[in-house]
Coordinates of C-alpha atoms in Angstrom, one line a residue:
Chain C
X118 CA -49.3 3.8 21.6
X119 CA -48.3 1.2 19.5
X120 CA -50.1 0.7 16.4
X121 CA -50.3 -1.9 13.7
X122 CA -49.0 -1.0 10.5
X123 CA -51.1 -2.4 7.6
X124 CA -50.0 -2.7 3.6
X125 CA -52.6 -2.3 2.0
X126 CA -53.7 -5.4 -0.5
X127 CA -54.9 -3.8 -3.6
X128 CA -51.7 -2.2 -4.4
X129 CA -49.3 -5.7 -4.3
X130 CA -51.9 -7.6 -7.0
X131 CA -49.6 -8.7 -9.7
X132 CA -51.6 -6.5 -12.6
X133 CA -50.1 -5.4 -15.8
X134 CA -47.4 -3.7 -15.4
X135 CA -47.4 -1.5 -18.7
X136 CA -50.8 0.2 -17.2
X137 CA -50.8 3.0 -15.2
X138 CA -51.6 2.9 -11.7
X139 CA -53.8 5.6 -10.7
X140 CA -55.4 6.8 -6.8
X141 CA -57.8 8.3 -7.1
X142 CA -59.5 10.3 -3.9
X143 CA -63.2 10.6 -4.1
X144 CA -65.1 13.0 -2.2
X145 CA -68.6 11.8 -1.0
X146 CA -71.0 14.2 -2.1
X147 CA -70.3 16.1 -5.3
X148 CA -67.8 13.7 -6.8
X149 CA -69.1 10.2 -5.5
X150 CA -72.6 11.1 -7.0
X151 CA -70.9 12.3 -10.4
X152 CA -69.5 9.0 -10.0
X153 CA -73.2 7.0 -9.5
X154 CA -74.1 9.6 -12.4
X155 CA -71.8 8.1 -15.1
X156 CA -72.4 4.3 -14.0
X157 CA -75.6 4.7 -14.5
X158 CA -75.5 6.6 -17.8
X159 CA -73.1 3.6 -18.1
X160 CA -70.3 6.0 -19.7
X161 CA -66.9 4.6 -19.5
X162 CA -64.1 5.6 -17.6
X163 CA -60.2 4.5 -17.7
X164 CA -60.1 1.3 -15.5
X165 CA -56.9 2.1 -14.5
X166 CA -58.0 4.8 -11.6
X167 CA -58.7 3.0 -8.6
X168 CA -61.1 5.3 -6.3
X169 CA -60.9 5.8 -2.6
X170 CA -64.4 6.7 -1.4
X171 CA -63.6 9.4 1.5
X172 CA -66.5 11.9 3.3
X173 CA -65.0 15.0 2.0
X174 CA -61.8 15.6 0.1
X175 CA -60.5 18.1 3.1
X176 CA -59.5 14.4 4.8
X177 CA -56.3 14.2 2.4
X178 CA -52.9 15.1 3.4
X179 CA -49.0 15.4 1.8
X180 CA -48.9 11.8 4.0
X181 CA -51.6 10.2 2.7
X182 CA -50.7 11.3 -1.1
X183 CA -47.0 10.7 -0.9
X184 CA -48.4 7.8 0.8
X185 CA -49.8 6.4 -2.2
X186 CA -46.9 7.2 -4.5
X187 CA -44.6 5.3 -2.1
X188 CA -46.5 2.1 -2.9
X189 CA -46.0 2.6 -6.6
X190 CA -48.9 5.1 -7.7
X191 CA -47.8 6.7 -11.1
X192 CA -49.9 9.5 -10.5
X193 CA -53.3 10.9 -7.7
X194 CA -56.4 12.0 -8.8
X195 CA -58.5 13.8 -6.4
X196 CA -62.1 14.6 -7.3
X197 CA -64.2 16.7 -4.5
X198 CA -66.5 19.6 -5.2
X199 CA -66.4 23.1 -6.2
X200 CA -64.7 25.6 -4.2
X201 CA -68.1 27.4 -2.2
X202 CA -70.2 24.3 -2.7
X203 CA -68.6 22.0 -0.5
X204 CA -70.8 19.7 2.0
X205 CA -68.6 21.1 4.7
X206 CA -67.8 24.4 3.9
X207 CA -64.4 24.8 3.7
X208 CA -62.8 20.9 2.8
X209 CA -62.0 21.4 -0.4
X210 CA -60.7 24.7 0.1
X211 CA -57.9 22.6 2.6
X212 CA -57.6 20.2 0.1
X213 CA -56.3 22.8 -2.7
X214 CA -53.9 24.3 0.2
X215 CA -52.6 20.2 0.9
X216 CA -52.3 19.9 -3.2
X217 CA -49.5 23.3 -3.3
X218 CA -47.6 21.7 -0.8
X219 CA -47.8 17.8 -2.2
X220 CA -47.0 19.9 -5.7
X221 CA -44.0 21.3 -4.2
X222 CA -42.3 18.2 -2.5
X223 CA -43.1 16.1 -5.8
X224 CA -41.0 18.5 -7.6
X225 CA -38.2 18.2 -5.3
X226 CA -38.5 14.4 -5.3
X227 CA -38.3 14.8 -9.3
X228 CA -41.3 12.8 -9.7
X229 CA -43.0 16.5 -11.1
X230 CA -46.2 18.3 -9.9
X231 CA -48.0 16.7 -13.1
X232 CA -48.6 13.3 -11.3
X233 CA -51.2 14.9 -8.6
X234 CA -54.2 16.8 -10.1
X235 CA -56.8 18.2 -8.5
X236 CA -60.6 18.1 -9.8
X237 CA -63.4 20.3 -8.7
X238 CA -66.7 18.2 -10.2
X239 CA -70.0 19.9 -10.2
X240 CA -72.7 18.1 -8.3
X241 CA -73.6 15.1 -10.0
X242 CA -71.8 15.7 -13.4
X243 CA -71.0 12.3 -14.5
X244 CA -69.9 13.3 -18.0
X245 CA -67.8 15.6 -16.9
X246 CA -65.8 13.4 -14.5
X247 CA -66.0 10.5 -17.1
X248 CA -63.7 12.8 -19.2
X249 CA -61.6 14.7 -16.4
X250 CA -60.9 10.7 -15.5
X251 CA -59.6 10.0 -18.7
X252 CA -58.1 13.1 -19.9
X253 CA -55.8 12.5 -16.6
X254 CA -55.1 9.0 -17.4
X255 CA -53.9 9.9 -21.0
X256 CA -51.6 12.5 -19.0
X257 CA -50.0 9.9 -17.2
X258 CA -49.7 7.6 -19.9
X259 CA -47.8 9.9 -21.7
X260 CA -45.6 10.8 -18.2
X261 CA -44.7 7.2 -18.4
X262 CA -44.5 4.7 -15.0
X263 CA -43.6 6.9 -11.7
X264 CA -39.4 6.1 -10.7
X265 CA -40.4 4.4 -7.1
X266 CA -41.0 0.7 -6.9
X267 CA -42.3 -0.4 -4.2
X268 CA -40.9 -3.1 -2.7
X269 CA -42.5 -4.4 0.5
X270 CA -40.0 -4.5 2.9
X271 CA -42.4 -7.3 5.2
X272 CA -45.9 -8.7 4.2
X273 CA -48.1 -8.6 7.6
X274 CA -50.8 -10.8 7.1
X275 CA -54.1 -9.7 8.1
X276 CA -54.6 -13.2 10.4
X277 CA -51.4 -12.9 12.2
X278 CA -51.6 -9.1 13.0
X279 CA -54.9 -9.9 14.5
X280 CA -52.8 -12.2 16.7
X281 CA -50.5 -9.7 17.7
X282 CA -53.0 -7.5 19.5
Chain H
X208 CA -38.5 -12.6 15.7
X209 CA -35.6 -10.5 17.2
X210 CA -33.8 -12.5 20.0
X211 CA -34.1 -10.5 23.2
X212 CA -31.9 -12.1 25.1
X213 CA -29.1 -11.1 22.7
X214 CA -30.5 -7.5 22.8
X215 CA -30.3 -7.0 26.8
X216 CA -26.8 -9.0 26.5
X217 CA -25.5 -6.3 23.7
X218 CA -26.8 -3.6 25.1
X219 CA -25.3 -4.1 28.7
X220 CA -28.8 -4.1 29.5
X221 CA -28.2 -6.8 32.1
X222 CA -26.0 -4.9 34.1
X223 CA -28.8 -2.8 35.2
X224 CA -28.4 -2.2 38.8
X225 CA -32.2 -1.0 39.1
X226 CA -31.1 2.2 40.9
X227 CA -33.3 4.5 39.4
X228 CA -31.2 7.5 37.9
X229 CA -32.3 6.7 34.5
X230 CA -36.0 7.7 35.4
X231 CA -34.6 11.1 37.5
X232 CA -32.7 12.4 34.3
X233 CA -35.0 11.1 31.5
X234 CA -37.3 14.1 30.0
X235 CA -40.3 11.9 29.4
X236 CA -40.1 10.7 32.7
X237 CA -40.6 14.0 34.3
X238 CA -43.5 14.4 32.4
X239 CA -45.6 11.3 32.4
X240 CA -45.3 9.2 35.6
X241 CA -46.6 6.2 33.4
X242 CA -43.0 6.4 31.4
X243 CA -39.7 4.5 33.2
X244 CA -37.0 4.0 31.5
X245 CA -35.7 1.3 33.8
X246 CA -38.9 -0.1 34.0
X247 CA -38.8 -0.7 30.2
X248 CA -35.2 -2.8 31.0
X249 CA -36.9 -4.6 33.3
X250 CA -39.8 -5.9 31.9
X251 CA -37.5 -7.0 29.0
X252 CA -35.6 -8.7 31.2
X253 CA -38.3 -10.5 33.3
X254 CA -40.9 -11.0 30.7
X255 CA -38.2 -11.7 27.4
X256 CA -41.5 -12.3 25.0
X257 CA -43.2 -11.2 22.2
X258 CA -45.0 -8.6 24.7
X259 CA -42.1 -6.5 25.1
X260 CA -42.7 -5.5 21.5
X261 CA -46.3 -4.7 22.3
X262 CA -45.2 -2.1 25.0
X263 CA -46.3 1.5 23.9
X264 CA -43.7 3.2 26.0
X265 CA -40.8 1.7 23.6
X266 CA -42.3 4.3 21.2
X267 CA -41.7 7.1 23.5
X268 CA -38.6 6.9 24.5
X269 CA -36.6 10.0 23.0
X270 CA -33.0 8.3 22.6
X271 CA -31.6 11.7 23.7
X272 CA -28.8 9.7 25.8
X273 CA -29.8 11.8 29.0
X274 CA -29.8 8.4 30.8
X275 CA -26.9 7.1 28.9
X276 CA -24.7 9.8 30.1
X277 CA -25.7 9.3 33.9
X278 CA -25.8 5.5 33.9
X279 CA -23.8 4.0 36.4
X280 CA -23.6 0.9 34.4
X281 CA -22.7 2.2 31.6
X282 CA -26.0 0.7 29.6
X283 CA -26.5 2.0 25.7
X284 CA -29.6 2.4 26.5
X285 CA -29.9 4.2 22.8
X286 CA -29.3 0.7 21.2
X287 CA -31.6 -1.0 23.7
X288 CA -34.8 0.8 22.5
X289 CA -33.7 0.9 18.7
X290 CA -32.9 -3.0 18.8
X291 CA -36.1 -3.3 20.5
X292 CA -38.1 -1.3 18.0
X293 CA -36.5 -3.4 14.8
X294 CA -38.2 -6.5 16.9
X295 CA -41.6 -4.7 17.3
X296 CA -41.2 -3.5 13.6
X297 CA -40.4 -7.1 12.4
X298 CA -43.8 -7.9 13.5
X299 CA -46.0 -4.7 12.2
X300 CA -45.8 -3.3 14.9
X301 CA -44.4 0.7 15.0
X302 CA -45.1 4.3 16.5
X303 CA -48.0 6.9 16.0
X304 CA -46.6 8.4 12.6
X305 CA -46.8 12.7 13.2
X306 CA -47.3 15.0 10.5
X307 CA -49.8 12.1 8.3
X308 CA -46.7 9.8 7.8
X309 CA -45.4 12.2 5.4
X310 CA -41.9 12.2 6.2
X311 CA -41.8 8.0 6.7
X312 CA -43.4 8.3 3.4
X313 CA -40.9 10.5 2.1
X314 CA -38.0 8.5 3.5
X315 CA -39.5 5.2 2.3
X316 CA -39.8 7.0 -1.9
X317 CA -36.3 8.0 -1.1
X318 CA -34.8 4.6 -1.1
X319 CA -35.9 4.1 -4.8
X320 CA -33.0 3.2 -6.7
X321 CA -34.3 5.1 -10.4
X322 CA -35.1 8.7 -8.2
X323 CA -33.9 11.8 -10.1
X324 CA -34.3 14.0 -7.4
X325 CA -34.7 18.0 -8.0
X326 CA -33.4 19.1 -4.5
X327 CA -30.8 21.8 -5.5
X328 CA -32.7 24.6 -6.0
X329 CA -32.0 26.8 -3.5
X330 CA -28.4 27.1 -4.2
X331 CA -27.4 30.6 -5.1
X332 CA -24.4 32.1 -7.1
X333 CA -22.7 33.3 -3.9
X334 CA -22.4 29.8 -2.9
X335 CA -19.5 28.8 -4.4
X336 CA -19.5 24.5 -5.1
X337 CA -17.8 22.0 -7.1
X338 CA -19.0 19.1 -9.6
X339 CA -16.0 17.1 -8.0
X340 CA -13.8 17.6 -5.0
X341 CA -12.2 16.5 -1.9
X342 CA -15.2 17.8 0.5
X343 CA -18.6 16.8 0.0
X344 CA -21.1 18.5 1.6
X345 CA -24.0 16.6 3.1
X346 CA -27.3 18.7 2.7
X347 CA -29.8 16.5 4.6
X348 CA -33.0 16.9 4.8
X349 CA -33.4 20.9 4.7
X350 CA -34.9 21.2 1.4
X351 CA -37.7 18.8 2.0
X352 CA -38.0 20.5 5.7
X353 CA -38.3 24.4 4.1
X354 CA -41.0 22.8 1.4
X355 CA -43.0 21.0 4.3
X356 CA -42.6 23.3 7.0
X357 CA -43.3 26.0 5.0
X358 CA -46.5 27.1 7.4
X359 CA -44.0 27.2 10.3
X360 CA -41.9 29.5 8.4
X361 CA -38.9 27.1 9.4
X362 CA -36.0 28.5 6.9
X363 CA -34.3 25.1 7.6
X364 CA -32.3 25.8 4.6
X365 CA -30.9 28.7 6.5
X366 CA -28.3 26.2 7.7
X367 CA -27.5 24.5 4.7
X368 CA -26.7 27.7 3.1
X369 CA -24.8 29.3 6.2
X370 CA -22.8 26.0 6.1
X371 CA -21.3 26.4 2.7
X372 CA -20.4 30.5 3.4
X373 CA -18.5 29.2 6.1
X374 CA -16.9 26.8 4.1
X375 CA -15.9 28.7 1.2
X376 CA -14.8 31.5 3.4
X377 CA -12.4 28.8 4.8
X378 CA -11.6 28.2 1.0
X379 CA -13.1 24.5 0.5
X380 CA -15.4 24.4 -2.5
X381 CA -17.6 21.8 -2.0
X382 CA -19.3 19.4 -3.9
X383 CA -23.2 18.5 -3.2
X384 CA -24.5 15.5 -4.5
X385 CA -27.9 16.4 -6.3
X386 CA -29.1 13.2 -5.9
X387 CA -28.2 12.7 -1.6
X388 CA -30.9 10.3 0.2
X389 CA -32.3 11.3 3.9
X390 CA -29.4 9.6 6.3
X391 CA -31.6 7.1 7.2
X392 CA -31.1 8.2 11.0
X393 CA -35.3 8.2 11.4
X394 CA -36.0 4.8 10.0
X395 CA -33.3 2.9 11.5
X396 CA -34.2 4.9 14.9
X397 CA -38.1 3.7 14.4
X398 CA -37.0 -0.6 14.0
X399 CA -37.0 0.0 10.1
X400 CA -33.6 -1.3 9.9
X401 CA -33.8 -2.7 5.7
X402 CA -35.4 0.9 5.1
X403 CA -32.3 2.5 6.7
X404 CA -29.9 0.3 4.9
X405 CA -31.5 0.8 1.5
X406 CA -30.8 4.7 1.8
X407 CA -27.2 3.8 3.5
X408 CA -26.4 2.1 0.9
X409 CA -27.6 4.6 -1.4
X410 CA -25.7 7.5 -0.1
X411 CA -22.4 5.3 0.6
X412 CA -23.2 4.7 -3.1
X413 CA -23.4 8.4 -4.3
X414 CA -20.5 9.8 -1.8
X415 CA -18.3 6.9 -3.6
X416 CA -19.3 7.7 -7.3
X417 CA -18.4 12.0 -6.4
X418 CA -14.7 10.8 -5.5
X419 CA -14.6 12.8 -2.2
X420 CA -13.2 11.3 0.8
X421 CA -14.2 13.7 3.3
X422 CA -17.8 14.4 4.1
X423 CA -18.4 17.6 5.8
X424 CA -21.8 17.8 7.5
X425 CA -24.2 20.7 9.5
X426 CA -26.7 17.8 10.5
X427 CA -26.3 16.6 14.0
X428 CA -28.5 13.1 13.3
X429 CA -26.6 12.8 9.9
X430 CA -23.4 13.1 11.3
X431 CA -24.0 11.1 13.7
X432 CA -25.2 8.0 11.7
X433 CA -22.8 8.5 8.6
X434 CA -20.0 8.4 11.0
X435 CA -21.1 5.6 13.5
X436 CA -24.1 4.2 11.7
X437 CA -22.8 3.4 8.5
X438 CA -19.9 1.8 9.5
X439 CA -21.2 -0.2 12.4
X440 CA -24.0 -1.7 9.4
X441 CA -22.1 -1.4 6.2
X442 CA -18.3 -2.0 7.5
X443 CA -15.7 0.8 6.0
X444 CA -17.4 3.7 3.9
X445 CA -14.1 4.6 2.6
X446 CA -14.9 8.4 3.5
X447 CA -13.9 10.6 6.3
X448 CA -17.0 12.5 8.5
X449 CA -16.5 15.4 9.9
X450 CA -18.7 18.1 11.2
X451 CA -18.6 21.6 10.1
X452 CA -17.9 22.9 13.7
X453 CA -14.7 20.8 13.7
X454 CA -13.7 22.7 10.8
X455 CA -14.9 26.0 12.0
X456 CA -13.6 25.5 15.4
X457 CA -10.4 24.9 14.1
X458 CA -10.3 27.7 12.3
X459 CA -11.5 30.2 14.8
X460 CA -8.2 28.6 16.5
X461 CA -5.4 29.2 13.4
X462 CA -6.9 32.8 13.2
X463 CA -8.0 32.4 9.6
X464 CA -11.6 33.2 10.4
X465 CA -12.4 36.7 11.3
X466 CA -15.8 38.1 12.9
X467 CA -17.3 41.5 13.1
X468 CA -18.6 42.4 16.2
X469 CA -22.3 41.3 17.0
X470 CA -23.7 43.4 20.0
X471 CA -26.5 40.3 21.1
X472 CA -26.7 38.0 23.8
X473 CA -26.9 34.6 22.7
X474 CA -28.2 31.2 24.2
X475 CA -26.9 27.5 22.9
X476 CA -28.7 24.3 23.0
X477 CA -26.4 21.7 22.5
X478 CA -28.8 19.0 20.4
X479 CA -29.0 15.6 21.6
X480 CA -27.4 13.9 18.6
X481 CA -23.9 16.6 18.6
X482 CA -23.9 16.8 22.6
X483 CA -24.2 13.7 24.4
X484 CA -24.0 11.3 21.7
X485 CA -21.2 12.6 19.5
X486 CA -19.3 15.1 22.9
X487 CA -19.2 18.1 20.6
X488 CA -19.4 20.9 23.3
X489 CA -16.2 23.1 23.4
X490 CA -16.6 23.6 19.9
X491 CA -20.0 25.4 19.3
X492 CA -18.8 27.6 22.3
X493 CA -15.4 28.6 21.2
X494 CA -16.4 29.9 17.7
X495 CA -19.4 31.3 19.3
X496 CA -16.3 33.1 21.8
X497 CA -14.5 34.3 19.3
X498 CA -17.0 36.7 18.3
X499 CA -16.5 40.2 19.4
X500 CA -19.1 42.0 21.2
X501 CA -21.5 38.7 21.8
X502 CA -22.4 37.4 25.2
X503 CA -23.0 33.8 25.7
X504 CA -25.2 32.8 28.5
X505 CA -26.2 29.2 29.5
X506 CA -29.8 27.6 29.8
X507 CA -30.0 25.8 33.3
X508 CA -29.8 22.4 31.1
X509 CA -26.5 23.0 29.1
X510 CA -23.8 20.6 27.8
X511 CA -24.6 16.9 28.7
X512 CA -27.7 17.3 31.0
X513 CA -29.6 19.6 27.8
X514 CA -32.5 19.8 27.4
X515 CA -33.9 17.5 24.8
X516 CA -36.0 19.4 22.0
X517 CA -38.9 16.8 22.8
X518 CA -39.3 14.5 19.8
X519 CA -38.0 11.9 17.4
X520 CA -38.2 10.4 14.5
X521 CA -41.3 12.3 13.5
X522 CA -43.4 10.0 15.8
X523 CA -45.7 10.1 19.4
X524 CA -45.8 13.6 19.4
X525 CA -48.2 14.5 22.1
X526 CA -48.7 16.2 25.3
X527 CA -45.5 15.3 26.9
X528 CA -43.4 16.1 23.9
X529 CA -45.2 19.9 24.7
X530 CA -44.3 20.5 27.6
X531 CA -40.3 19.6 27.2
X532 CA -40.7 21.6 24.6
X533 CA -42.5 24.3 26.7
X534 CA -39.8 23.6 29.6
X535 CA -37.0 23.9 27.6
X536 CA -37.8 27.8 25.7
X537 CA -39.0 28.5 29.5
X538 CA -35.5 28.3 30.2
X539 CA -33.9 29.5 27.1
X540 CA -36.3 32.6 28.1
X541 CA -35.4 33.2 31.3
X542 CA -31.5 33.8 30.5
X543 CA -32.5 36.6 28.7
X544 CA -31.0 35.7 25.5
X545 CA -32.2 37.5 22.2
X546 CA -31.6 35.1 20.0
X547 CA -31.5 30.7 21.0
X548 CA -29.4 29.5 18.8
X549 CA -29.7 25.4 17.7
X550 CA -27.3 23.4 15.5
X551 CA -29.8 20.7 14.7
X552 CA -32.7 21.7 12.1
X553 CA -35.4 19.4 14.0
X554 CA -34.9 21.0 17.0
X555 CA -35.5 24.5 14.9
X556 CA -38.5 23.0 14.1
X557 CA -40.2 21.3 17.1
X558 CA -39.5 24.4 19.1
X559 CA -41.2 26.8 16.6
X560 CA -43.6 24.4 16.3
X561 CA -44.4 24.9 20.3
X562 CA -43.9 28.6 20.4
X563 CA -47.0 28.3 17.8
X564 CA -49.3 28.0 21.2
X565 CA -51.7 30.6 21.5
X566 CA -52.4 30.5 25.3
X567 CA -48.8 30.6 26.6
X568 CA -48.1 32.2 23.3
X569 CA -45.8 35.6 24.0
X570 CA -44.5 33.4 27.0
X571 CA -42.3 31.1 24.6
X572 CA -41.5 33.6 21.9
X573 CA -38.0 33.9 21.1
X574 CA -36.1 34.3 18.0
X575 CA -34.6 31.0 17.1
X576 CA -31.9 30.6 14.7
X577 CA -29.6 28.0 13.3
X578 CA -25.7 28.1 14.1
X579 CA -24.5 27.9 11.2
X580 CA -26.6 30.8 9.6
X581 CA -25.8 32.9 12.9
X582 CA -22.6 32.4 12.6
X583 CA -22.0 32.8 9.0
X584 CA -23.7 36.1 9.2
X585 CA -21.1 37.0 11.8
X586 CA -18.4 36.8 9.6
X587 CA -15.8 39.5 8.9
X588 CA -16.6 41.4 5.2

């Protein structure tokens, strides 16, 4: 039952640190073709959100989002479809129940429920998530760089894990 | 890359006389043929490489002491797994994570030095604290637990709360620290020893800068690791630890307690962290004594041979972790109790997380309540 922990890369690139770091969770169908919608209307969104393609947004959890403020996220963005019009009927529906609760234990960690937000994109819309992208982004800007640094505690290389199993 | 040898030599590991009455008393055991604890000491023994690490069964071990209290050897066998598990984690290796990693994630943001935590909340004017004073009163966990848990209808603040009734009633005001880490009982007990000692260090930090010198806590895992833990790791924390049924017990004793009657029949499960690794007992069941009217009646598993609530560490939760779980309201059923009461919050929460079964469902279901809340409410007007 033992299972290999992994850190994931993207987040331990030295970047700039005065820009925000954003997650953002991208649901496959109405928000990941809004998404193909604005690149190729070529609109521009903040480069600071890094997306996280997933097959419906009812796959997040309070792990996986506290998850990503643990290695240093200032704040999640989680894009899926409307609330009737999802692929799978009722995902996004568990992913506005998952969003309360994450909500909740933000606030007691003092981090504040404005750091996770919640977007419902209309099929295909890429203007309208061009500008939900950015209007979060500003918001985070102005909530300034999230308290928890991450610090990895071990670096397990990708190479020597294979080796280890 | 942990030295094993050293582990089996501090542990007493090698003292191991193979005879077997590990495996009899361990709860795991009964339930999955495949699990032995004294296998698991005799592999490391014999094999003494990296594959020891790779075991899965080091993950699902319970550390409830059941085999520590009937070794013959006298083998910490607590220390074995956990020094084991800092090995494994060492090399990226660790447990299934329960509940989406939440709580590791938790525990991991908690050890951030700038955190402004917002964890106080639930206090209410009847519950009288200090900004400064003698007694500090370690909260744990409970907040996060009622916020999280919340679907389970947990009320693991319940405890908290009952906690500081019973100590004003004794007249201490304590002081709570708004800005207390988790103990650090989970990481250090999953291998993430630098985890645990970031949030050690962090609390020893916080109690220091409040001026108490006692630290009063409800917590059965964080008593246990403020009082052993944090000394063994960081040397003297300059604070006393005691736990609240010390105080409470000691009360009872002097008289300056009083209880109205409660007409209910009662059941205790002694937690694995307060039984058999601290040998608090007597005390749950005096104060529970000195209440008029209540009857106290004993699962089969009581004292040091209890019944383990099934998990740890918020990790490899699966079928076998069920059915201790299922075995153990079994019996807290059959005594015919109305109410099982627990001192340990996790233990409130694994077993209403097993009552939640929907085939055995009416079979299980029995009001659970924390000790402290129970007996708080108990209290003379």
């Amino acid at each position: 039952m033992a299972r290999k922990r992994k850190i994931p890369q993207e987040f331990r690139i030295c970047r700039d640190e005065s820009e925000p770091r954003i997650v953002g969770f991208v649901c496959n169908w109405g928000a990941y073709s809004g998404l193909e919608m604005a690149g190729v209307k070529k609109l521009k969104y903040a480069p600071s959100v890094q997306l996280i393609r997933l097959m419906c947004l009812g796959r997040i959890n309070t792990g996986l989002v506290l998850k990503a403020f643990e290695f240093g996220a200032d704040g999640v963005l989680l894009l899926g479809c409307p609330s009737g019009s999802c692929h799978y009927e009722f995902g996004v529906d568990r992913a506005k129940e998952s969003v309360a609760q994450i909500k909740k234990m933000l606030n007691l960690l003092g981090l504040g429920s404005k750091r996770v937000h919640l977007v419902e994109v209309p099929l295909g819309d890429g203007d309208f998530l061009a500008r939900r992208i950015n209007t979060f982004e500003k918001r985070i800007r102005e909530l300034g760089p999230s308290p928890i640094k991450y610090v990895p505690t071990q670096i397990v290389l990708a190479d020597q894990a294979a080796t280890l199993l | 890359m942990k030295d094993i040898k050293k582990t089996i030599f501090e542990s007493k590991a090698y003292s191991c006389l193979d005879c077997g009455k590990c495996t009899s008393a361990c709860p795991v055991a009964r339930h999955d043929s495949g699990f032995s604890p004294r296998m698991l000491v005799y592999d490391a023994i014999h094999e003494s490489g990296p594959e020891v690490f790779r075991d899965g069964r080091l993950w699902q071990c319970l550390t409830c002491a059941s085999c520590e209290t009937i070794c013959a050897s006298d083998v910490r066998y607590g220390e074995f797994i956990r020094a084991l598990r800092g090995g494994a984690y060492e090399q990226g290796i660790s447990g299934q994570c329960t509940h989406g990693g939440a709580l590791q994630a938790l525990m991991h943001i908690m050890a951030s030095d700038e955190l402004n935590q917002n964890r106080l909340d639930w206090l209410t004017r009847q519950l009288e604290t200090a900004d400064t004073s003698d007694t500090l009163y370690f909260v744990g966990c409970a907040p996060y637990f009622e916020t999280f848990f919340a679907d389970l209808n947990t009320k693991s603040l319940k405890g908290a709360t009952g906690s500081i009734t019973l100590l004003n009633r004794m007249g201490i005001v304590p002081a709570i620290s708004p800005n207390e880490r988790c103990c650090g009982h989970d990481l250090l007990n999953s291998g993430d020893v630098e985890g645990f000692l970031k949030l050690a260090r962090q609390n020893v930090k916080e109690i220091a800068e409040s001026g108490a010198s006692r630290v009063v806590v409800s917590c059965p895992e964080g008593y246990h690791t403020l009082k052993e833990e944090y000394p063994r790791y960081l040397g003297n924390t300059g604070f006393e630890v005691v736990h609240i049924m010390d105080l409470v017990a000691q009360a009872v004793l002097d008289g300056s307690l009083q209880f109205h009657a409660v007409k209910k029949k009662v059941t205790y499960h002694d937690p694995c962290r307060l039984g058999r690794i601290s040998g608090i007992y007597d005390q749950p069941r005096d104060i529970l004594g000195a209440i008029p009217g209540l009857q106290i009646v004993e699962m089969g598993h009581h004292r040091s041979s209890a019944l383990c609530c099934g998990t740890q560490s918020w990790m490899n939760c699966g079928s076998v972790n069920k059915q201790i779980q299922v075995e153990l309201l079994r019996e807290a059923k059959a005594t015919g109790a109305d109410i099982l009461l627990t001192a340990c919050p996790k233990c409130k929460i694994h077993l209403q997380c097993a009552m939640h079964d929907e085939v055995l469902g009416q079979d299980l279901k029995i009001e659970i309540k924390s000790f402290a809340s129970f007996v708080a409410g108990a209290l003379a007007r």
